[in-house]
Coordinates of C-alpha atoms in Angstrom, one line a residue:
V8 CA -27.3 -43.2 -174.2
R9 CA -27.4 -43.3 -178.0
L10 CA -25.8 -39.9 -178.3
A11 CA -23.1 -40.8 -175.9
H12 CA -22.4 -44.0 -177.9
Q13 CA -22.1 -41.9 -181.0
G14 CA -19.4 -39.8 -179.4
T15 CA -21.3 -36.7 -178.3
N16 CA -19.6 -34.8 -175.4
I17 CA -21.2 -35.9 -172.2
S18 CA -21.3 -32.4 -170.9
A19 CA -23.3 -31.3 -173.9
L20 CA -26.0 -33.9 -173.6
P21 CA -29.5 -32.5 -172.9
L22 CA -30.1 -34.3 -169.6
S23 CA -32.9 -33.2 -167.2
A24 CA -32.8 -33.7 -163.5
L25 CA -34.7 -36.8 -162.1
V26 CA -37.8 -35.7 -160.3
P27 CA -39.2 -38.2 -157.8
A28 CA -42.8 -39.3 -158.4
K29 CA -45.5 -37.7 -156.2
T30 CA -47.1 -39.8 -153.6
S31 CA -50.5 -39.5 -155.3
E32 CA -48.9 -40.9 -158.5
V33 CA -47.7 -44.1 -156.9
E34 CA -50.3 -46.9 -156.8
K35 CA -50.5 -48.5 -153.4
P36 CA -50.8 -52.3 -153.2
K37 CA -54.4 -53.2 -153.1
T38 CA -55.4 -54.9 -149.8
K39 CA -59.2 -55.1 -150.0
M40 CA -61.6 -56.2 -152.7
I41 CA -65.3 -56.6 -152.5
I42 CA -67.4 -58.4 -155.2
T43 CA -71.1 -58.7 -154.7
S44 CA -72.3 -60.0 -158.1
K45 CA -71.4 -62.7 -160.6
R46 CA -70.9 -60.1 -163.4
D47 CA -68.2 -58.4 -161.4
Y48 CA -66.3 -61.5 -160.6
P49 CA -62.9 -61.5 -162.5
L50 CA -62.6 -64.3 -165.0
T51 CA -59.6 -63.4 -167.1
K52 CA -57.2 -61.7 -164.7
N53 CA -55.7 -62.7 -161.3
F54 CA -56.5 -61.2 -158.0
P55 CA -53.9 -58.8 -156.6
Y56 CA -51.5 -60.9 -154.5
S57 CA -51.4 -58.1 -151.9
L58 CA -55.0 -58.7 -150.9
E59 CA -55.7 -59.1 -147.2
H60 CA -59.5 -58.9 -147.3
L61 CA -61.5 -60.6 -150.1
Q62 CA -65.3 -60.7 -150.3
A63 CA -66.9 -62.6 -153.2
S64 CA -70.6 -62.9 -152.3
Y65 CA -73.7 -63.6 -154.5
C66 CA -71.4 -64.9 -157.3
K67 CA -73.0 -68.4 -157.6
L68 CA -69.6 -70.0 -157.0
A69 CA -69.9 -73.8 -156.9
R70 CA -66.3 -74.2 -155.6
I71 CA -63.5 -72.1 -154.2
D72 CA -61.4 -70.5 -156.9
T73 CA -57.8 -71.8 -156.9
R74 CA -56.6 -68.3 -157.6
V75 CA -58.1 -67.3 -154.2
L76 CA -56.0 -70.0 -152.5
C77 CA -52.8 -68.4 -153.8
L78 CA -53.5 -65.2 -151.9
K79 CA -51.1 -65.9 -149.0
K80 CA -51.6 -62.6 -147.3
L81 CA -55.4 -63.0 -146.8
R82 CA -56.6 -62.3 -143.3
K83 CA -60.3 -62.2 -144.1
L84 CA -62.1 -64.3 -146.6
D85 CA -65.9 -63.9 -147.2
L86 CA -67.5 -66.4 -149.6
S87 CA -71.0 -66.1 -148.2
H88 CA -74.2 -66.5 -150.3
N89 CA -72.7 -68.9 -152.9
H90 CA -73.2 -72.5 -153.9
I91 CA -70.0 -74.0 -152.5
K92 CA -70.4 -77.7 -151.6
Q93 CA -66.9 -78.7 -150.5
L94 CA -63.9 -77.0 -149.0
P95 CA -60.4 -77.8 -150.3
A96 CA -57.8 -78.7 -147.8
T97 CA -55.5 -76.0 -149.3
I98 CA -57.5 -73.3 -147.4
G99 CA -55.3 -74.5 -144.6
D100 CA -52.3 -73.0 -146.5
L101 CA -53.6 -69.5 -145.9
V102 CA -51.4 -69.0 -142.9
F103 CA -52.6 -65.6 -141.9
L104 CA -56.3 -66.3 -142.3
Q105 CA -58.2 -65.0 -139.2
E106 CA -61.8 -64.8 -140.5
L107 CA -63.6 -67.2 -142.8
N108 CA -67.3 -66.6 -143.7
L109 CA -69.1 -69.4 -145.5
H110 CA -72.6 -68.3 -144.6
D111 CA -75.4 -69.5 -146.9
N112 CA -73.7 -72.2 -149.0
H113 CA -74.3 -75.9 -149.6
L114 CA -71.7 -77.4 -147.3
E115 CA -72.4 -80.8 -145.9
T116 CA -69.1 -81.3 -144.0
F117 CA -66.2 -79.5 -142.6
S118 CA -62.9 -81.2 -143.4
S119 CA -60.8 -82.7 -140.6
A120 CA -57.8 -81.7 -142.6
L121 CA -58.6 -78.0 -142.1
C122 CA -58.8 -78.6 -138.4
T123 CA -55.2 -79.9 -138.3
S124 CA -53.8 -77.3 -140.7
T125 CA -52.2 -73.9 -139.9
L126 CA -55.7 -72.6 -139.2
Q127 CA -55.1 -74.0 -135.7
K128 CA -52.9 -70.9 -135.0
S129 CA -54.7 -68.2 -137.0
L130 CA -58.5 -68.7 -137.4
Q131 CA -60.5 -66.6 -134.9
C132 CA -63.9 -66.2 -136.6
L133 CA -65.7 -68.9 -138.5
D134 CA -69.2 -68.6 -139.9
L135 CA -70.7 -71.9 -141.2
S136 CA -74.3 -70.8 -140.7
Q137 CA -77.1 -71.7 -143.1
N138 CA -75.5 -74.8 -144.7
K139 CA -76.3 -78.5 -144.5
I140 CA -73.8 -79.7 -142.0
K141 CA -74.9 -82.6 -139.8
A142 CA -71.8 -83.0 -137.6
L143 CA -68.4 -81.5 -137.1
P144 CA -65.3 -83.7 -137.0
I145 CA -63.7 -84.7 -133.7
Q146 CA -60.6 -82.7 -134.7
F147 CA -62.7 -79.5 -134.9
C148 CA -61.8 -78.6 -131.4
Q149 CA -58.1 -78.3 -132.4
L150 CA -59.1 -74.8 -133.8
R151 CA -58.3 -73.4 -130.4
E152 CA -57.9 -69.8 -131.4
L153 CA -61.6 -69.5 -132.3
V154 CA -63.3 -66.6 -130.6
N155 CA -66.5 -66.4 -132.7
L156 CA -68.3 -69.5 -134.1
K157 CA -71.6 -69.4 -136.0
L158 CA -73.4 -72.7 -136.7
D159 CA -77.0 -71.5 -137.0
D160 CA -79.5 -73.1 -139.5
N161 CA -77.6 -76.3 -140.2
E162 CA -78.7 -79.9 -139.5
L163 CA -76.3 -80.5 -136.6
I164 CA -77.3 -83.5 -134.5
R165 CA -74.4 -83.1 -132.0
L166 CA -71.6 -80.8 -131.1
P167 CA -68.0 -82.0 -130.8
F168 CA -67.4 -83.9 -127.5
K169 CA -64.2 -81.9 -126.8
I170 CA -65.8 -78.5 -127.4
G171 CA -64.5 -77.4 -124.0
Q172 CA -61.0 -77.3 -125.5
L173 CA -62.0 -74.1 -127.3
D174 CA -60.9 -72.0 -124.4
H175 CA -60.7 -68.7 -126.4
L176 CA -64.3 -69.1 -127.6
R177 CA -66.5 -66.2 -126.5
F178 CA -69.4 -66.1 -129.0
L179 CA -71.3 -69.2 -130.0
S180 CA -74.5 -69.5 -131.9
A181 CA -76.0 -72.8 -133.0
A182 CA -79.7 -71.9 -133.3
R183 CA -82.2 -73.8 -135.3
N184 CA -80.3 -77.1 -135.6
K185 CA -81.3 -80.7 -134.5
L186 CA -79.4 -80.9 -131.2
P187 CA -81.1 -83.3 -128.7
F188 CA -78.5 -82.4 -126.0
L189 CA -75.1 -80.7 -125.4
P190 CA -71.8 -82.6 -124.8
S191 CA -70.5 -83.0 -121.3
D192 CA -67.5 -80.8 -122.2
F193 CA -69.8 -77.9 -122.8
R194 CA -69.6 -77.0 -119.1
K195 CA -66.0 -75.9 -119.6
L196 CA -66.8 -73.0 -121.9
C197 CA -66.6 -69.4 -120.8
L198 CA -68.8 -67.4 -123.2
E199 CA -70.0 -63.9 -123.5
S200 CA -72.9 -64.7 -125.8
L201 CA -74.7 -68.0 -126.5
D202 CA -77.7 -68.7 -128.8
L203 CA -79.2 -72.2 -129.0
F204 CA -82.8 -71.2 -129.8
G205 CA -84.9 -73.6 -131.8
N206 CA -83.2 -77.0 -131.1
P207 CA -85.3 -80.0 -130.2
F208 CA -83.7 -80.6 -126.8
E209 CA -84.8 -83.8 -125.1
Q210 CA -86.2 -83.9 -121.5
P211 CA -83.4 -85.3 -119.3
N212 CA -83.9 -88.1 -116.9
P213 CA -80.7 -88.9 -114.9
L214 CA -82.4 -91.9 -113.2
V215 CA -82.9 -93.7 -116.5
P216 CA -79.3 -94.3 -117.6
N217 CA -78.0 -95.8 -120.8
I218 CA -75.6 -98.5 -119.4
Q219 CA -72.9 -99.7 -121.7
L220 CA -70.5 -101.1 -119.1
K221 CA -68.1 -103.9 -120.0
I222 CA -66.4 -106.0 -117.3
P223 CA -63.5 -106.4 -117.3
L224 CA -62.5 -103.1 -118.9
T225 CA -61.0 -103.1 -122.3
L226 CA -57.4 -101.8 -122.7
L227 CA -58.7 -98.6 -124.0
E228 CA -60.5 -97.7 -120.8
L229 CA -57.5 -98.4 -118.6
P230 CA -55.1 -95.6 -117.4
Y231 CA -52.7 -94.9 -120.2
G232 CA -49.6 -93.0 -121.3
C233 CA -47.3 -93.0 -124.3
H234 CA -44.9 -95.3 -122.4
L235 CA -47.7 -97.9 -122.0
L236 CA -49.7 -97.7 -125.3
P237 CA -49.0 -97.1 -129.0
S238 CA -49.2 -93.4 -129.9
H239 CA -52.3 -93.9 -132.2
L240 CA -54.3 -95.3 -129.2
C241 CA -53.2 -92.3 -127.1
E242 CA -54.5 -90.0 -129.8
D243 CA -57.9 -91.8 -129.7
L244 CA -58.1 -91.4 -126.0
E245 CA -57.3 -87.7 -126.2
V246 CA -60.6 -87.1 -128.1
A247 CA -62.6 -89.6 -126.1
K248 CA -65.6 -88.8 -123.9
T249 CA -64.6 -88.4 -120.2
C250 CA -66.1 -89.5 -116.9
Q251 CA -66.7 -87.1 -114.0
C252 CA -63.6 -88.6 -112.4
G253 CA -61.5 -87.8 -115.6
G254 CA -61.4 -91.4 -116.9
A255 CA -61.9 -92.2 -120.6
C256 CA -65.2 -93.5 -121.8
L257 CA -65.1 -95.2 -125.2
S258 CA -67.0 -98.4 -125.5
S259 CA -67.7 -98.9 -121.7
F260 CA -69.7 -96.3 -120.0
I261 CA -73.0 -95.1 -118.4
Q262 CA -74.7 -92.2 -120.2
I263 CA -77.3 -89.9 -118.8
T264 CA -78.6 -86.4 -119.5
V265 CA -79.2 -83.7 -116.9
T266 CA -80.3 -80.1 -117.0
M267 CA -77.8 -77.2 -117.2
N268 CA -78.6 -73.5 -116.8
L269 CA -76.8 -71.9 -119.8
H270 CA -76.0 -68.9 -117.7
H271 CA -73.3 -71.0 -116.1
V272 CA -71.2 -70.8 -119.3
A273 CA -72.3 -67.5 -120.9
H274 CA -73.0 -64.0 -119.7
T275 CA -75.7 -63.4 -122.4
V276 CA -78.0 -66.3 -123.3
V277 CA -80.7 -66.2 -126.1
L278 CA -83.8 -68.0 -124.9
V279 CA -83.8 -71.7 -126.1
D280 CA -87.5 -71.7 -126.6
N281 CA -90.6 -69.5 -126.7
M282 CA -91.3 -70.3 -123.1
G283 CA -88.5 -68.1 -121.8
G284 CA -86.2 -71.0 -120.9
T285 CA -82.4 -70.7 -120.5
E286 CA -81.8 -74.4 -119.7
A287 CA -80.7 -77.2 -121.9
P288 CA -79.9 -80.9 -121.5
I289 CA -76.3 -81.9 -121.2
V290 CA -75.0 -85.5 -121.6
C291 CA -72.8 -87.0 -118.9
Y292 CA -70.7 -90.1 -119.0
F293 CA -69.5 -92.4 -116.2
C294 CA -66.9 -95.0 -116.4
S295 CA -68.3 -97.2 -113.6
L296 CA -71.3 -97.7 -111.4
D297 CA -69.4 -96.2 -108.5
C298 CA -68.9 -92.9 -110.4
Y299 CA -72.6 -92.9 -111.4
S300 CA -73.7 -93.5 -107.8
E301 CA -71.4 -90.8 -106.5
F302 CA -72.9 -88.4 -109.0
L303 CA -76.5 -89.2 -107.8
D304 CA -75.5 -88.8 -104.2
D305 CA -73.9 -85.4 -104.8
T306 CA -76.6 -83.9 -107.1
Y307 CA -79.9 -85.5 -107.7
L308 CA -80.5 -87.0 -104.2
Q309 CA -79.6 -83.6 -102.7
G310 CA -82.3 -82.0 -104.7
S311 CA -80.4 -80.4 -107.5
C312 CA -79.5 -81.8 -111.0
D313 CA -79.1 -78.3 -112.4
Y314 CA -75.5 -77.8 -113.5

């Protein structure tokens, strides 16, 4: 260019033919990065924005790096074996995230904001095992694309009431928690594998009900629709416990526990105790004495309370 600018004849310029770069010389966008120690964790440079799979384990992370939350192409994020105590709501901005592994951290909660984020449409595998979680939010069952859920070795005292809404769920493990019983909606699951070993399940007794009936019924327990009630009340009823008849049970109900054979909801069942059992107590709710009496007539009085 300089010679041409100085007036040199273009035909006399020493130009060489352009040779395309070889495939081996072109650096492909990096899609996978695995870090398994604190010393290998990058502190001064960003992660490649092309990453689809990131593992950062055994790095002693106390929180999730904001640089990770900028990796919009991530499909698999493994932050197991760290010291993470809280999850930022911005994880929900990872619109392609399919697998999230948080095994062996210090989590005490799982944010309801994550349950209502774009993870509803993408998240298929979630590992929350070996944390300190005592309960999952009601909104958790809005993660309806979940196929594999691991909750082992937490401090769970209950599972979400609407767990039956997870109709894609095939693998569930919640071993070694503090579950006294399973929610009524548990019967709607269709699993391939189930592990509930090591929970302190209570002995059910359907003839000793916990009666919380209120007469007359409150407005919440009455039949409803968006044309009858404000939308926020309808939302509360959508996540309410339900009677065998389909009615809502919020503050007026009868509660009992009965025995369910776990093979009714899973092909493969890990024994729930060292005695070879595959049964667990399941809680049931009834909106009236009539529904409770009908249940006793149909099951217990006919010699079977095994769901």
